[in-house]
Amino acid sequence: MTNKYIELEMQPTACGIGGSFAAEASFCLDNFKAPFYDIEVKIDTGCSISTIPLKRLKVSDTLCRTLKRMDVMNGTPYFLSYGVESGGIRHEAPVTDDEKMECPAMKFEHGISDFRIDGVEIASDKICLNYDRKGNILIGMDILQDWDIHIGVSKVTGKNLFLACPVGNECGEYMDALERHFGICRICI
């Protein structure tokens, strides 16, 4: 399925306060032969660098450890990420290979291809993989910065809605959705 824009309704939390925007993604990673299809991802404008925790994809602990060891040994570029799962507490940056293997905050940069979110082709060819965490797959601002994004209450459904389209791809269908849901017309943009 190919779409030209993303339209997501906010999914409320169990307690009814706030919520999140979930979508389905398909992609190929440079360190896996098999593609991944219909994988739930969360849109997170508070996330700087998009990350896939491999354990979320049901990759075994043994394989995660092996892949992490390969990235450490090969000097794969990485970032340290201290988010919700670490309580936001910063730790000493790992120096030795053993320290890196024990550090759950490392996310390694990898190639991604055939990347689609809700059927929309994503131009990004890099994403970070974490081998230690089990949290949500987060699509952050490194990808979203190149999108036209509108979040608000739909005049049609009365629910919180996320509408987004890659900049430069603002098609008629996207413009129609903006006008229908938010009253934003083509002349206004």
C-alpha atoms as a printed R data frame, in Angstrom:
    type eleno elety resid chain resno       x       y      z
1   ATOM     1    CA   MET     A     1   0.000   0.000  0.000
2   ATOM     2    CA   THR     A     2   1.326   3.409 -0.982
3   ATOM     3    CA   ASN     A     3   0.084   6.596  0.647
4   ATOM     4    CA   LYS     A     4   1.042  10.207  0.032
5   ATOM     5    CA   TYR     A     5   0.584  11.438  3.601
6   ATOM     6    CA   ILE     A     6   0.124  10.109  7.136
7   ATOM     7    CA   GLU     A     7  -3.132  10.544  9.056
8   ATOM     8    CA   LEU     A     8  -3.099   9.157 12.602
9   ATOM     9    CA   GLU     A     9  -5.671   9.410 15.357
10  ATOM    10    CA   MET     A    10  -4.216   9.739 18.867
11  ATOM    11    CA   GLN     A    11  -4.476   6.555 20.903
12  ATOM    12    CA   PRO     A    12  -5.363   7.455 24.513
13  ATOM    13    CA   THR     A    13  -3.414   6.060 27.439
14  ATOM    14    CA   ALA     A    14  -5.042   3.509 29.755
15  ATOM    15    CA   CYS     A    15  -5.637   6.232 32.366
16  ATOM    16    CA   GLY     A    16  -7.208   8.523 29.760
17  ATOM    17    CA   ILE     A    17  -4.673  11.344 30.103
18  ATOM    18    CA   GLY     A    18  -2.633  12.124 26.997
19  ATOM    19    CA   GLY     A    19  -1.831   9.526 24.406
20  ATOM    20    CA   SER     A    20   0.386   8.741 21.453
21  ATOM    21    CA   PHE     A    21   0.378   8.491 17.697
22  ATOM    22    CA   ALA     A    22   1.100   4.958 16.530
23  ATOM    23    CA   ALA     A    23   1.713   3.903 12.937
24  ATOM    24    CA   GLU     A    24   2.838   0.800 11.077
25  ATOM    25    CA   ALA     A    25   6.209   0.690  9.360
26  ATOM    26    CA   SER     A    26   8.002  -1.604  6.956
27  ATOM    27    CA   PHE     A    27  11.762  -1.544  6.375
28  ATOM    28    CA   CYS     A    28  14.986  -3.430  5.709
29  ATOM    29    CA   LEU     A    29  18.005  -3.074  7.996
30  ATOM    30    CA   ASP     A    30  21.576  -3.416  6.759
31  ATOM    31    CA   ASN     A    31  22.437  -6.092  9.346
32  ATOM    32    CA   PHE     A    32  19.404  -8.359  8.672
33  ATOM    33    CA   LYS     A    33  18.600 -10.303  5.520
34  ATOM    34    CA   ALA     A    34  14.834 -10.472  6.085
35  ATOM    35    CA   PRO     A    35  12.629  -7.365  5.793
36  ATOM    36    CA   PHE     A    36  10.316  -6.254  8.588
37  ATOM    37    CA   TYR     A    37   6.622  -5.611  7.827
38  ATOM    38    CA   ASP     A    38   3.729  -4.057  9.758
39  ATOM    39    CA   ILE     A    39   5.843  -3.050 12.749
40  ATOM    40    CA   GLU     A    40   4.273  -0.610 15.224
41  ATOM    41    CA   VAL     A    41   6.202   2.647 15.614
42  ATOM    42    CA   LYS     A    42   5.443   5.723 17.696
43  ATOM    43    CA   ILE     A    43   5.716   9.266 16.380
44  ATOM    44    CA   ASP     A    44   7.730  11.168 19.000
45  ATOM    45    CA   THR     A    45   8.492  14.850 18.448
46  ATOM    46    CA   GLY     A    46  10.428  14.829 21.735
47  ATOM    47    CA   CYS     A    47  12.863  12.234 20.391
48  ATOM    48    CA   SER     A    48  15.933  13.664 18.655
49  ATOM    49    CA   ILE     A    49  17.220  10.512 16.953
50  ATOM    50    CA   SER     A    50  14.889   7.771 15.706
51  ATOM    51    CA   THR     A    51  15.621   4.422 17.351
52  ATOM    52    CA   ILE     A    52  14.637   0.801 16.919
53  ATOM    53    CA   PRO     A    53  15.148  -1.315 20.047
54  ATOM    54    CA   LEU     A    54  15.737  -4.707 18.414
55  ATOM    55    CA   LYS     A    55  14.232  -6.590 21.354
56  ATOM    56    CA   ARG     A    56  10.943  -4.896 20.442
57  ATOM    57    CA   LEU     A    57  11.170  -6.839 17.172
58  ATOM    58    CA   LYS     A    58  11.433 -10.075 19.179
59  ATOM    59    CA   VAL     A    59  15.123 -10.498 18.317
60  ATOM    60    CA   SER     A    60  16.662 -12.915 20.828
61  ATOM    61    CA   ASP     A    61  18.969 -11.757 23.607
62  ATOM    62    CA   THR     A    62  21.738 -13.926 22.128
63  ATOM    63    CA   LEU     A    63  21.467 -12.393 18.662
64  ATOM    64    CA   CYS     A    64  21.233  -8.866 20.118
65  ATOM    65    CA   ARG     A    65  24.410  -9.471 22.111
66  ATOM    66    CA   THR     A    66  26.190 -10.863 19.021
67  ATOM    67    CA   LEU     A    67  25.129  -7.905 16.844
68  ATOM    68    CA   LYS     A    68  26.147  -5.421 19.532
69  ATOM    69    CA   ARG     A    69  29.563  -7.104 19.867
70  ATOM    70    CA   MET     A    70  30.007  -6.799 16.085
71  ATOM    71    CA   ASP     A    71  29.117  -3.087 16.171
72  ATOM    72    CA   VAL     A    72  31.488  -2.458 19.092
73  ATOM    73    CA   MET     A    73  34.326  -4.386 17.425
74  ATOM    74    CA   ASN     A    74  33.736  -2.706 14.035
75  ATOM    75    CA   GLY     A    75  33.623   0.790 15.523
76  ATOM    76    CA   THR     A    76  30.099   1.423 14.222
77  ATOM    77    CA   PRO     A    77  29.114   5.053 14.948
78  ATOM    78    CA   TYR     A    78  26.882   5.337 18.013
79  ATOM    79    CA   PHE     A    79  25.053   7.793 20.238
80  ATOM    80    CA   LEU     A    80  24.363   7.605 23.957
81  ATOM    81    CA   SER     A    81  20.693   7.901 24.792
82  ATOM    82    CA   TYR     A    82  19.466   8.357 28.356
83  ATOM    83    CA   GLY     A    83  15.705   8.425 28.094
84  ATOM    84    CA   VAL     A    84  12.696   7.229 30.006
85  ATOM    85    CA   GLU     A    85  14.041   3.704 30.537
86  ATOM    86    CA   SER     A    86  17.144   5.034 32.333
87  ATOM    87    CA   GLY     A    87  15.218   7.580 34.356
88  ATOM    88    CA   GLY     A    88  17.060  10.293 32.425
89  ATOM    89    CA   ILE     A    89  20.125   9.747 34.624
90  ATOM    90    CA   ARG     A    90  23.379  10.328 32.757
91  ATOM    91    CA   HIS     A    91  26.139   7.825 33.237
92  ATOM    92    CA   GLU     A    92  29.829   7.820 32.504
93  ATOM    93    CA   ALA     A    93  30.492   7.356 28.795
94  ATOM    94    CA   PRO     A    94  31.774   3.832 28.128
95  ATOM    95    CA   VAL     A    95  35.411   3.639 27.040
96  ATOM    96    CA   THR     A    96  36.483   0.011 26.861
97  ATOM    97    CA   ASP     A    97  34.789  -2.627 24.740
98  ATOM    98    CA   ASP     A    98  33.571  -4.368 27.900
99  ATOM    99    CA   GLU     A    99  32.036  -1.113 29.187
100 ATOM   100    CA   LYS     A   100  30.328  -0.602 25.820
101 ATOM   101    CA   MET     A   101  28.899  -4.115 25.910
102 ATOM   102    CA   GLU     A   102  27.393  -3.418 29.353
103 ATOM   103    CA   CYS     A   103  26.062   0.057 28.470
104 ATOM   104    CA   PRO     A   104  22.315  -0.063 27.650
105 ATOM   105    CA   ALA     A   105  22.339   3.565 26.484
106 ATOM   106    CA   MET     A   106  24.226   2.929 23.236
107 ATOM   107    CA   LYS     A   107  22.372   3.103 19.950
108 ATOM   108    CA   PHE     A   108  24.301   2.305 16.792
109 ATOM   109    CA   GLU     A   109  23.794   3.944 13.416
110 ATOM   110    CA   HIS     A   110  22.706   1.549 10.665
111 ATOM   111    CA   GLY     A   111  21.411   1.703  7.124
112 ATOM   112    CA   ILE     A   112  17.693   1.404  6.505
113 ATOM   113    CA   SER     A   113  16.016   0.921  3.136
114 ATOM   114    CA   ASP     A   114  12.557   0.343  1.684
115 ATOM   115    CA   PHE     A   115  11.369   2.402  4.659
116 ATOM   116    CA   ARG     A   116   7.662   3.237  4.775
117 ATOM   117    CA   ILE     A   117   5.466   4.563  7.552
118 ATOM   118    CA   ASP     A   118   1.751   3.941  6.988
119 ATOM   119    CA   GLY     A   119   2.555   3.445  3.303
120 ATOM   120    CA   VAL     A   120   4.458   6.743  2.914
121 ATOM   121    CA   GLU     A   121   7.986   6.370  1.568
122 ATOM   122    CA   ILE     A   122  10.593   7.714  4.012
123 ATOM   123    CA   ALA     A   123  13.696   9.284  2.472
124 ATOM   124    CA   SER     A   124  15.944   8.624  5.477
125 ATOM   125    CA   ASP     A   125  18.630   5.996  4.886
126 ATOM   126    CA   LYS     A   126  19.970   5.866  8.480
127 ATOM   127    CA   ILE     A   127  18.394   4.817 11.767
128 ATOM   128    CA   CYS     A   128  19.766   3.856 15.173
129 ATOM   129    CA   LEU     A   129  19.504   0.379 16.673
130 ATOM   130    CA   ASN     A   130  19.613  -0.378 20.381
131 ATOM   131    CA   TYR     A   131  20.379  -3.941 21.425
132 ATOM   132    CA   ASP     A   132  19.518  -3.707 25.132
133 ATOM   133    CA   ARG     A   133  16.158  -1.989 25.500
134 ATOM   134    CA   LYS     A   134  12.625  -3.231 24.894
135 ATOM   135    CA   GLY     A   135  10.828   0.118 24.619
136 ATOM   136    CA   ASN     A   136   8.859   1.527 21.728
137 ATOM   137    CA   ILE     A   137  10.281   2.096 18.276
138 ATOM   138    CA   LEU     A   138  10.472   5.876 18.096
139 ATOM   139    CA   ILE     A   139  10.341   8.004 14.964
140 ATOM   140    CA   GLY     A   140  11.965  11.258 16.003
141 ATOM   141    CA   MET     A   141  12.904  14.661 14.711
142 ATOM   142    CA   ASP     A   142  15.865  13.470 12.616
143 ATOM   143    CA   ILE     A   143  13.204  12.107 10.239
144 ATOM   144    CA   LEU     A   144  10.270  14.412 11.041
145 ATOM   145    CA   GLN     A   145  12.276  17.628 10.538
146 ATOM   146    CA   ASP     A   146  11.749  17.244  6.780
147 ATOM   147    CA   TRP     A   147   7.965  16.925  7.071
148 ATOM   148    CA   ASP     A   148   5.047  19.328  7.066
149 ATOM   149    CA   ILE     A   149   3.242  18.367 10.293
150 ATOM   150    CA   HIS     A   150  -0.056  19.439 11.801
151 ATOM   151    CA   ILE     A   151  -1.455  18.171 15.105
152 ATOM   152    CA   GLY     A   152  -4.814  19.258 16.418
153 ATOM   153    CA   VAL     A   153  -8.417  18.385 17.076
154 ATOM   154    CA   SER     A   154 -10.192  17.298 13.902
155 ATOM   155    CA   LYS     A   155 -13.302  19.299 13.029
156 ATOM   156    CA   VAL     A   156 -14.670  16.075 11.503
157 ATOM   157    CA   THR     A   157 -14.081  13.515 14.263
158 ATOM   158    CA   GLY     A   158 -13.476  15.712 17.315
159 ATOM   159    CA   LYS     A   159 -10.380  13.618 18.082
160 ATOM   160    CA   ASN     A   160  -6.709  14.548 18.207
161 ATOM   161    CA   LEU     A   161  -5.174  13.991 14.803
162 ATOM   162    CA   PHE     A   162  -1.654  13.933 13.353
163 ATOM   163    CA   LEU     A   163  -1.373  14.853  9.667
164 ATOM   164    CA   ALA     A   164   2.038  14.801  8.020
165 ATOM   165    CA   CYS     A   165   3.584  14.815  4.579
166 ATOM   166    CA   PRO     A   166   7.212  14.989  3.408
167 ATOM   167    CA   VAL     A   167   8.070  18.609  2.519
168 ATOM   168    CA   GLY     A   168   7.874  19.011 -1.233
169 ATOM   169    CA   ASN     A   169   5.259  16.250 -1.531
170 ATOM   170    CA   GLU     A   170   2.282  18.295 -0.377
171 ATOM   171    CA   CYS     A   171  -0.228  16.624 -2.687
172 ATOM   172    CA   GLY     A   172  -3.870  17.514 -3.272
173 ATOM   173    CA   GLU     A   173  -5.037  14.709 -0.963
174 ATOM   174    CA   TYR     A   174  -2.918  16.091  1.913
175 ATOM   175    CA   MET     A   175  -4.151  19.638  1.305
176 ATOM   176    CA   ASP     A   176  -7.752  18.379  1.224
177 ATOM   177    CA   ALA     A   177  -7.213  16.573  4.563
178 ATOM   178    CA   LEU     A   178  -5.765  19.751  6.129
179 ATOM   179    CA   GLU     A   179  -8.781  21.749  5.020
180 ATOM   180    CA   ARG     A   180 -11.298  19.053  6.035
181 ATOM   181    CA   HIS     A   181  -9.870  18.372  9.501
182 ATOM   182    CA   PHE     A   182  -8.299  21.706 10.529
183 ATOM   183    CA   GLY     A   183  -9.803  24.348  8.224
184 ATOM   184    CA   ILE     A   184  -6.372  25.075  6.753
185 ATOM   185    CA   CYS     A   185  -6.817  25.956  3.098
186 ATOM   186    CA   ARG     A   186  -4.315  25.887  0.230
187 ATOM   187    CA   ILE     A   187  -4.251  29.675  0.031
188 ATOM   188    CA   CYS     A   188  -3.359  29.880  3.748
189 ATOM   189    CA   ILE     A   189  -0.178  27.787  3.378
